[in-house]
Amino acid sequence: MIDEPSHSVRKVDPADSDPADSNDSDVSRSWGAREATASPVCSYNEWDPLEEVIVGVADGACVPPWHPAVEATLDPCKQTWFRTRAGQPFPEEVVSAARHELDGFIVLLEDLGITVRRPRAQDQLRPYATPSWRSTGLYDAMPRDVLLVVGEEIIECPLAWRSRHYGTSGFRPLLREYFRGGARWSSAPKPELCDELYDREAIGDDVEASDRYVTTELEPTFDAADFIRCGRDIFTQRSHVTNRFGIEWLRCHLGPDYRIHILEFDDEHPMHIDATFMPIAPGKLIINPERVVEVPSMFRDWEVAPAPDPVIPLSHPLYMTSRWVNMNIFMLGPQLAVVEAEEHPMADLLTSWGIEVIRCPFRHFNSIGGSFHCATLDVRRRGELLSYF
Ligand code: DAV
């Protein structure tokens, strides 16, 4: 592993950074519960050497109740499966195989000295309601979707799916602990998710061309997995779960230390950027060859590679993701990646870039909607806020 990025980077003037981090007010002193020293949460990008990570749990994973926001993200060929199993557990053989793979992934991480934390699996079958609607839950498998780490702050996302309205509950014990340890903890305005938020007629449209998505701009919504971090520059997309209002909320919330860039892709079912656009190390970007029409000019000095074709068998069930989940790799350092065991072409690409590859079986986890990047939240990486452009 190397600590120093080889690509040109620029240090951010500490005078520009947020003074709120030096938390030494009378209130916090009298409470005495919060550490003023190094925050347990600190991650500015997707590649600095990893120290602590949250890994999701597959247990209790459920198929979401049928709703337009779910329908919009699915290939039509998958819709019957979802309609008939709406609100029921995922097949037990898939969940237990995914659990087994997660266990192997965790052993691998811990053997490298990385601290692994887990959410508490929630009872997703337990119904809940607001004054306007009722639902059951989804899962605690994908910390990447529900929590966004930017520097020393951890943000609970305003999730657009009703089945994820309580999607951060399983992580609350960790959030409390991190805050007490000195991290900043915030939550975007809780969305109401009333019928008016959703544009049922946008489903099936050519979303990019029509600029019509299943979520409107009624209130801010976003999933953290629609954001990918490169120090001061954060890249995102308008998707079925992330609207412009949500992106604007985050832009205002993060302030002038960060620049949020909204990218446009050619994706029929946009939901999460991490199988489309993956900066994996300083100067190294992997793009989805079917979706990325134009690489932003700010990447002109970067090495850009199209993701190799996925090798995942066409017959393998992928309920909530495309086969491009082969791109959903996880960096343990700028020169160390975890890649799905069968995805040799992806491993070869990384090796050709001088990146060491650890192969880990994850096919059954893939079935429930993601791979290593989705299944993780890098809580702490050894690094600092830099500009890579
Ligand atoms: O096919 O774009 C992305 C990963 C879902 N969290 C896809 C899936």
Short mmCIF file of C-alpha atoms and ligand atoms in Angstrom, two decimals:
data_model
loop_
_atom_site.label_atom_id
_atom_site.label_comp_id
_atom_site.label_asym_id
_atom_site.label_seq_id
_atom_site.Cartn_x
_atom_site.Cartn_y
_atom_site.Cartn_z
CA MET A 1 0.00 0.00 0.00
CA ILE A 2 1.21 3.50 -0.64
CA ASP A 3 0.18 6.52 1.34
CA GLU A 4 1.25 9.20 -1.10
CA PRO A 5 -0.90 9.62 -4.20
CA SER A 6 1.22 9.67 -7.35
CA HIS A 7 -1.20 11.94 -9.17
CA SER A 8 -0.89 15.68 -8.79
CA VAL A 9 -2.81 16.87 -5.78
CA ARG A 10 -3.27 20.18 -4.12
CA LYS A 11 -3.59 20.72 -0.41
CA VAL A 12 -6.56 22.67 0.82
CA ASP A 13 -5.73 25.73 2.86
CA PRO A 14 -6.67 24.85 6.45
CA ALA A 15 -7.97 28.40 6.82
CA ASP A 16 -10.74 27.36 4.42
CA SER A 17 -11.88 24.42 6.48
CA ASP A 18 -14.84 24.31 8.80
CA PRO A 19 -14.16 25.79 12.23
CA ALA A 20 -17.10 23.81 13.65
CA ASP A 21 -14.79 20.80 13.85
CA SER A 22 -12.96 22.29 16.81
CA ASN A 23 -15.79 21.57 19.16
CA ASP A 24 -14.86 23.27 22.38
CA SER A 25 -18.02 25.08 23.37
CA ASP A 26 -19.24 25.37 26.95
CA VAL A 27 -22.10 23.03 26.17
CA SER A 28 -19.89 20.21 25.00
CA ARG A 29 -17.53 20.77 27.94
CA SER A 30 -20.34 20.57 30.45
CA TRP A 31 -21.73 17.45 28.83
CA GLY A 32 -18.22 16.07 28.72
CA ALA A 33 -19.17 13.15 26.52
CA ARG A 34 -17.64 14.22 23.26
CA GLU A 35 -13.98 13.84 22.39
CA ALA A 36 -12.39 16.93 20.90
CA THR A 37 -9.51 14.96 19.40
CA ALA A 38 -9.29 12.92 16.19
CA SER A 39 -12.72 12.12 14.79
CA PRO A 40 -13.57 8.41 14.44
CA VAL A 41 -15.18 9.38 11.11
CA CYS A 42 -12.79 10.73 8.49
CA SER A 43 -12.94 9.85 4.79
CA TYR A 44 -12.52 12.23 1.87
CA ASN A 45 -12.29 9.90 -1.11
CA GLU A 46 -12.72 6.33 -2.33
CA TRP A 47 -9.11 5.18 -1.97
CA ASP A 48 -7.09 6.41 1.00
CA PRO A 49 -5.79 3.59 3.25
CA LEU A 50 -8.78 2.11 5.05
CA GLU A 51 -8.87 1.93 8.85
CA GLU A 52 -12.55 1.36 9.74
CA VAL A 53 -15.53 0.24 7.71
CA ILE A 54 -19.18 -0.61 8.24
CA VAL A 55 -20.20 -3.78 6.42
CA GLY A 56 -23.91 -4.41 5.85
CA VAL A 57 -25.90 -7.44 7.00
CA ALA A 58 -28.00 -9.55 4.67
CA ASP A 59 -30.17 -11.04 7.42
CA GLY A 60 -33.79 -10.03 7.23
CA ALA A 61 -33.52 -8.65 3.68
CA CYS A 62 -36.97 -8.14 2.19
CA VAL A 63 -38.41 -7.37 -1.19
CA PRO A 64 -39.85 -3.84 -1.03
CA PRO A 65 -43.61 -3.32 -1.28
CA TRP A 66 -44.57 -2.58 -4.88
CA HIS A 67 -44.44 1.15 -5.58
CA PRO A 68 -43.69 3.37 -8.61
CA ALA A 69 -40.34 4.42 -7.11
CA VAL A 70 -39.29 0.76 -7.11
CA GLU A 71 -40.82 -0.01 -10.49
CA ALA A 72 -38.91 2.86 -12.15
CA THR A 73 -35.55 1.32 -11.29
CA LEU A 74 -36.33 -2.19 -12.54
CA ASP A 75 -35.93 -3.78 -15.93
CA PRO A 76 -39.40 -4.78 -17.13
CA CYS A 77 -38.31 -8.43 -17.14
CA LYS A 78 -37.81 -8.31 -13.37
CA GLN A 79 -41.12 -6.74 -12.50
CA THR A 80 -43.23 -9.86 -12.21
CA TRP A 81 -40.79 -11.33 -9.71
CA PHE A 82 -41.00 -8.16 -7.60
CA ARG A 83 -44.76 -7.81 -7.81
CA THR A 84 -45.36 -11.37 -6.68
CA ARG A 85 -42.90 -11.19 -3.77
CA ALA A 86 -43.53 -7.60 -2.67
CA GLY A 87 -43.20 -7.20 1.09
CA GLN A 88 -41.84 -10.74 1.60
CA PRO A 89 -38.36 -11.89 2.59
CA PHE A 90 -35.78 -12.47 -0.12
CA PRO A 91 -35.34 -16.20 -0.80
CA GLU A 92 -33.69 -17.72 2.27
CA GLU A 93 -31.05 -19.57 0.22
CA VAL A 94 -29.91 -16.27 -1.33
CA VAL A 95 -29.78 -14.50 2.04
CA SER A 96 -27.86 -17.26 3.77
CA ALA A 97 -25.37 -17.55 0.89
CA ALA A 98 -24.93 -13.76 0.97
CA ARG A 99 -24.37 -13.91 4.74
CA HIS A 100 -21.67 -16.52 4.22
CA GLU A 101 -19.95 -14.32 1.62
CA LEU A 102 -20.10 -11.28 3.90
CA ASP A 103 -18.46 -13.36 6.64
CA GLY A 104 -15.60 -14.22 4.28
CA PHE A 105 -15.23 -10.59 3.22
CA ILE A 106 -15.02 -9.53 6.87
CA VAL A 107 -12.32 -12.08 7.68
CA LEU A 108 -10.32 -10.71 4.76
CA LEU A 109 -10.68 -7.13 6.03
CA GLU A 110 -9.88 -8.00 9.63
CA ASP A 111 -6.83 -10.00 8.61
CA LEU A 112 -5.51 -6.75 7.12
CA GLY A 113 -6.00 -4.97 10.45
CA ILE A 114 -9.10 -3.06 9.32
CA THR A 115 -11.78 -2.49 11.98
CA VAL A 116 -15.16 -3.83 10.83
CA ARG A 117 -18.45 -2.60 12.30
CA ARG A 118 -21.94 -3.95 11.60
CA PRO A 119 -25.43 -2.49 11.77
CA ARG A 120 -28.11 -4.18 13.85
CA ALA A 121 -30.42 -6.08 11.52
CA GLN A 122 -33.95 -4.65 11.81
CA ASP A 123 -37.24 -6.50 11.49
CA GLN A 124 -38.08 -5.41 7.95
CA LEU A 125 -41.45 -7.17 7.97
CA ARG A 126 -42.80 -4.98 10.73
CA PRO A 127 -45.21 -2.49 9.14
CA TYR A 128 -44.95 1.24 9.77
CA ALA A 129 -46.99 4.21 8.67
CA THR A 130 -47.01 7.97 8.35
CA PRO A 131 -50.25 10.01 8.14
CA SER A 132 -50.13 9.47 4.37
CA TRP A 133 -48.94 5.96 3.64
CA ARG A 134 -47.78 2.63 5.04
CA SER A 135 -44.90 0.32 4.17
CA THR A 136 -42.55 -2.42 5.29
CA GLY A 137 -38.76 -2.26 5.10
CA LEU A 138 -35.98 -3.36 2.75
CA TYR A 139 -32.66 -4.29 4.35
CA ASP A 140 -29.55 -3.26 6.28
CA ALA A 141 -27.30 -4.71 3.62
CA MET A 142 -26.12 -1.54 1.89
CA PRO A 143 -24.67 1.10 4.20
CA ARG A 144 -23.41 2.93 1.08
CA ASP A 145 -26.97 3.85 0.13
CA VAL A 146 -28.18 5.30 3.39
CA LEU A 147 -25.21 7.13 4.96
CA LEU A 148 -22.81 9.58 3.35
CA VAL A 149 -19.40 10.23 4.87
CA VAL A 150 -17.77 13.49 3.83
CA GLY A 151 -14.66 14.22 5.83
CA GLU A 152 -15.43 14.03 9.54
CA GLU A 153 -19.17 14.18 9.00
CA ILE A 154 -21.65 11.33 8.62
CA ILE A 155 -24.98 12.27 7.03
CA GLU A 156 -28.25 10.33 7.15
CA CYS A 157 -29.77 10.52 3.68
CA PRO A 158 -33.32 11.61 2.75
CA LEU A 159 -34.14 8.29 1.07
CA ALA A 160 -36.78 8.34 -1.65
CA TRP A 161 -38.10 4.80 -1.20
CA ARG A 162 -40.81 4.38 1.39
CA SER A 163 -39.33 0.96 2.22
CA ARG A 164 -36.19 2.82 3.34
CA HIS A 165 -37.87 5.47 5.49
CA TYR A 166 -36.19 3.95 8.53
CA GLY A 167 -33.17 2.75 6.55
CA THR A 168 -30.66 4.21 9.03
CA SER A 169 -32.24 2.75 12.20
CA GLY A 170 -29.91 -0.25 12.27
CA PHE A 171 -26.94 2.11 12.17
CA ARG A 172 -28.07 4.42 14.97
CA PRO A 173 -25.96 2.79 17.73
CA LEU A 174 -22.89 3.40 15.57
CA LEU A 175 -23.94 6.97 14.75
CA ARG A 176 -24.36 7.77 18.42
CA GLU A 177 -20.97 6.28 19.19
CA TYR A 178 -19.24 8.16 16.38
CA PHE A 179 -20.78 11.45 17.47
CA ARG A 180 -19.69 10.88 21.04
CA GLY A 181 -16.23 10.13 19.72
CA GLY A 182 -16.00 13.52 18.00
CA ALA A 183 -17.56 13.01 14.55
CA ARG A 184 -20.13 15.38 13.10
CA TRP A 185 -23.53 13.68 12.71
CA SER A 186 -26.33 15.21 10.69
CA SER A 187 -29.48 14.22 8.90
CA ALA A 188 -31.00 15.77 5.79
CA PRO A 189 -34.62 16.96 6.15
CA LYS A 190 -36.74 13.83 6.55
CA PRO A 191 -38.78 13.57 3.34
CA GLU A 192 -42.53 13.09 3.63
CA LEU A 193 -42.70 10.78 0.61
CA CYS A 194 -46.33 11.65 -0.13
CA ASP A 195 -47.89 10.67 -3.44
CA GLU A 196 -47.15 14.14 -4.85
CA LEU A 197 -43.41 13.43 -4.73
CA TYR A 198 -43.73 10.72 -7.37
CA ASP A 199 -44.35 11.13 -11.08
CA ARG A 200 -45.91 7.79 -11.94
CA GLU A 201 -45.99 8.66 -15.62
CA ALA A 202 -42.22 9.07 -15.80
CA ILE A 203 -41.80 5.30 -15.59
CA GLY A 204 -40.56 3.78 -18.80
CA ASP A 205 -39.78 7.16 -20.34
CA ASP A 206 -36.37 7.79 -21.76
CA VAL A 207 -35.43 9.49 -18.51
CA GLU A 208 -32.32 11.31 -19.72
CA ALA A 209 -33.92 12.67 -22.88
CA SER A 210 -37.18 13.65 -21.20
CA ASP A 211 -35.44 14.76 -17.98
CA ARG A 212 -38.31 13.11 -16.17
CA TYR A 213 -37.72 10.85 -13.23
CA VAL A 214 -40.01 9.03 -10.83
CA THR A 215 -39.14 11.53 -8.12
CA THR A 216 -40.13 15.14 -8.76
CA GLU A 217 -38.50 18.18 -7.15
CA LEU A 218 -41.11 18.50 -4.40
CA GLU A 219 -38.65 17.95 -1.54
CA PRO A 220 -34.97 16.97 -1.29
CA THR A 221 -34.20 13.27 -1.72
CA PHE A 222 -30.94 11.42 -2.28
CA ASP A 223 -29.17 8.13 -1.74
CA ALA A 224 -25.51 8.40 -0.73
CA ALA A 225 -24.60 5.89 -3.46
CA ASP A 226 -25.37 8.57 -6.04
CA PHE A 227 -22.27 10.45 -4.83
CA ILE A 228 -18.65 9.53 -5.41
CA ARG A 229 -15.93 11.46 -3.61
CA CYS A 230 -12.61 12.75 -4.92
CA GLY A 231 -11.53 15.06 -2.10
CA ARG A 232 -12.85 18.55 -2.75
CA ASP A 233 -14.73 17.33 -5.84
CA ILE A 234 -17.81 15.16 -5.45
CA PHE A 235 -19.58 13.68 -8.49
CA THR A 236 -23.26 12.86 -8.66
CA GLN A 237 -26.13 12.24 -11.06
CA ARG A 238 -29.83 13.02 -11.21
CA SER A 239 -31.39 9.59 -10.70
CA HIS A 240 -34.73 8.07 -9.75
CA VAL A 241 -33.82 8.47 -6.08
CA THR A 242 -31.62 11.59 -6.12
CA ASN A 243 -33.27 14.79 -7.25
CA ARG A 244 -31.78 18.23 -7.91
CA PHE A 245 -33.33 19.55 -4.73
CA GLY A 246 -31.44 16.89 -2.78
CA ILE A 247 -28.17 17.70 -4.54
CA GLU A 248 -28.73 21.39 -3.82
CA TRP A 249 -29.42 20.67 -0.15
CA LEU A 250 -26.13 18.79 0.07
CA ARG A 251 -24.25 21.53 -1.77
CA CYS A 252 -25.51 24.14 0.73
CA HIS A 253 -24.90 21.84 3.66
CA LEU A 254 -21.29 21.03 2.75
CA GLY A 255 -20.43 24.64 1.93
CA PRO A 256 -17.54 26.06 -0.07
CA ASP A 257 -14.95 23.40 0.78
CA TYR A 258 -16.61 21.03 -1.69
CA ARG A 259 -17.61 21.27 -5.35
CA ILE A 260 -20.48 19.02 -6.42
CA HIS A 261 -20.55 18.15 -10.12
CA ILE A 262 -23.73 16.77 -11.67
CA LEU A 263 -22.85 14.34 -14.47
CA GLU A 264 -25.12 13.05 -17.22
CA PHE A 265 -25.16 9.45 -18.29
CA ASP A 266 -27.09 7.25 -20.65
CA ASP A 267 -28.83 4.97 -18.15
CA GLU A 268 -32.39 3.72 -18.54
CA HIS A 269 -32.83 3.06 -14.82
CA PRO A 270 -30.50 5.48 -13.03
CA MET A 271 -30.07 4.66 -9.36
CA HIS A 272 -26.59 4.94 -7.81
CA ILE A 273 -23.45 6.11 -9.56
CA ASP A 274 -21.19 3.30 -8.34
CA ALA A 275 -21.70 0.95 -11.28
CA THR A 276 -21.35 3.82 -13.75
CA PHE A 277 -18.53 6.16 -12.77
CA MET A 278 -15.78 4.95 -10.43
CA PRO A 279 -12.71 7.05 -9.65
CA ILE A 280 -10.67 4.41 -7.82
CA ALA A 281 -7.35 6.13 -7.13
CA PRO A 282 -5.76 9.50 -7.88
CA GLY A 283 -5.57 9.69 -11.68
CA LYS A 284 -7.50 6.47 -12.33
CA LEU A 285 -11.12 6.31 -13.45
CA ILE A 286 -13.25 3.33 -14.52
CA ILE A 287 -16.33 4.13 -16.59
CA ASN A 288 -19.32 2.09 -17.67
CA PRO A 289 -18.92 1.80 -21.46
CA GLU A 290 -22.67 1.63 -22.05
CA ARG A 291 -23.61 4.61 -19.92
CA VAL A 292 -20.79 7.14 -20.01
CA VAL A 293 -21.10 9.08 -23.23
CA GLU A 294 -18.58 11.78 -22.42
CA VAL A 295 -15.90 11.90 -19.73
CA PRO A 296 -15.85 15.35 -18.07
CA SER A 297 -12.92 17.42 -19.32
CA MET A 298 -11.56 17.83 -15.80
CA PHE A 299 -10.44 14.17 -16.04
CA ARG A 300 -8.23 14.90 -19.07
CA ASP A 301 -5.03 14.09 -17.16
CA TRP A 302 -6.45 10.89 -15.70
CA GLU A 303 -6.15 7.38 -17.05
CA VAL A 304 -9.69 6.42 -18.03
CA ALA A 305 -10.63 2.78 -18.74
CA PRO A 306 -13.98 1.34 -19.76
CA ALA A 307 -15.04 -1.43 -17.40
CA PRO A 308 -14.44 -4.80 -19.02
CA ASP A 309 -17.53 -6.84 -19.83
CA PRO A 310 -18.90 -8.52 -16.72
CA VAL A 311 -18.42 -12.29 -16.63
CA ILE A 312 -21.36 -12.93 -14.29
CA PRO A 313 -23.47 -15.63 -15.96
CA LEU A 314 -26.64 -14.36 -17.63
CA SER A 315 -28.54 -17.02 -15.70
CA HIS A 316 -27.40 -15.71 -12.30
CA PRO A 317 -30.27 -13.95 -10.49
CA LEU A 318 -29.61 -10.22 -10.05
CA TYR A 319 -32.76 -8.88 -8.46
CA MET A 320 -31.80 -5.25 -7.94
CA THR A 321 -28.75 -4.49 -10.00
CA SER A 322 -27.39 -4.85 -13.52
CA ARG A 323 -24.42 -7.05 -14.44
CA TRP A 324 -22.27 -3.88 -14.32
CA VAL A 325 -22.04 -4.49 -10.61
CA ASN A 326 -18.61 -5.89 -11.62
CA MET A 327 -17.50 -2.21 -11.40
CA ASN A 328 -18.65 -1.97 -7.80
CA ILE A 329 -15.21 -2.65 -6.38
CA PHE A 330 -13.88 -1.42 -3.05
CA MET A 331 -10.50 0.17 -2.52
CA LEU A 332 -8.62 -0.66 0.69
CA GLY A 333 -5.85 1.75 -0.30
CA PRO A 334 -4.81 3.50 -3.53
CA GLN A 335 -3.05 0.31 -4.65
CA LEU A 336 -5.23 -2.41 -3.14
CA ALA A 337 -8.68 -3.44 -4.41
CA VAL A 338 -11.29 -6.06 -3.53
CA VAL A 339 -12.82 -7.58 -6.67
CA GLU A 340 -15.44 -10.32 -7.09
CA ALA A 341 -13.63 -13.66 -7.36
CA GLU A 342 -14.84 -14.53 -10.86
CA GLU A 343 -14.34 -11.11 -12.42
CA HIS A 344 -10.92 -11.80 -13.93
CA PRO A 345 -11.11 -9.12 -16.63
CA MET A 346 -11.68 -6.45 -13.97
CA ALA A 347 -8.82 -7.86 -11.90
CA ASP A 348 -6.58 -7.78 -14.99
CA LEU A 349 -7.42 -4.12 -15.64
CA LEU A 350 -6.49 -3.18 -12.09
CA THR A 351 -3.31 -5.25 -12.17
CA SER A 352 -2.29 -3.47 -15.39
CA TRP A 353 -2.57 -0.24 -13.40
CA GLY A 354 -0.23 -1.58 -10.72
CA ILE A 355 -3.08 -2.18 -8.27
CA GLU A 356 -2.95 -5.32 -6.15
CA VAL A 357 -6.18 -7.32 -6.27
CA ILE A 358 -7.80 -9.41 -3.56
CA ARG A 359 -10.46 -11.74 -4.98
CA CYS A 360 -13.49 -12.45 -2.86
CA PRO A 361 -16.60 -14.50 -3.76
CA PHE A 362 -19.66 -12.22 -3.66
CA ARG A 363 -22.08 -13.53 -6.29
CA HIS A 364 -24.98 -14.23 -3.93
CA PHE A 365 -24.62 -10.85 -2.31
CA ASN A 366 -24.71 -9.37 -5.83
CA SER A 367 -28.18 -10.89 -6.22
CA ILE A 368 -29.67 -8.60 -3.58
CA GLY A 369 -28.47 -5.45 -5.27
CA GLY A 370 -24.80 -4.55 -5.12
CA SER A 371 -21.23 -5.53 -4.54
CA PHE A 372 -18.36 -4.48 -2.29
CA HIS A 373 -18.80 -0.72 -2.66
CA CYS A 374 -22.53 -0.94 -1.88
CA ALA A 375 -22.00 -3.34 1.03
CA THR A 376 -19.58 -1.00 2.78
CA LEU A 377 -19.25 2.45 4.24
CA ASP A 378 -15.66 3.59 4.66
CA VAL A 379 -15.92 5.36 7.98
CA ARG A 380 -12.24 6.18 8.37
CA ARG A 381 -9.41 6.34 5.87
CA ARG A 382 -5.93 7.68 6.58
CA GLY A 383 -5.76 10.84 4.52
CA GLU A 384 -6.69 14.47 4.24
CA LEU A 385 -8.80 16.82 2.18
CA LEU A 386 -7.03 17.34 -1.15
CA SER A 387 -7.87 18.62 -4.58
CA TYR A 388 -7.12 16.15 -7.39
CA PHE A 389 -7.93 18.46 -10.32
O1 DAV B 1 -26.63 -1.54 -12.21
O2 DAV B 1 -26.19 0.46 -11.80
C1 DAV B 1 -25.73 -0.07 -9.13
C2 DAV B 1 -25.55 -0.52 -7.73
C3 DAV B 1 -26.77 -0.48 -6.92
N1 DAV B 1 -26.54 0.01 -5.59
C4 DAV B 1 -26.43 -0.68 -11.42
C5 DAV B 1 -26.45 -1.03 -9.97
#
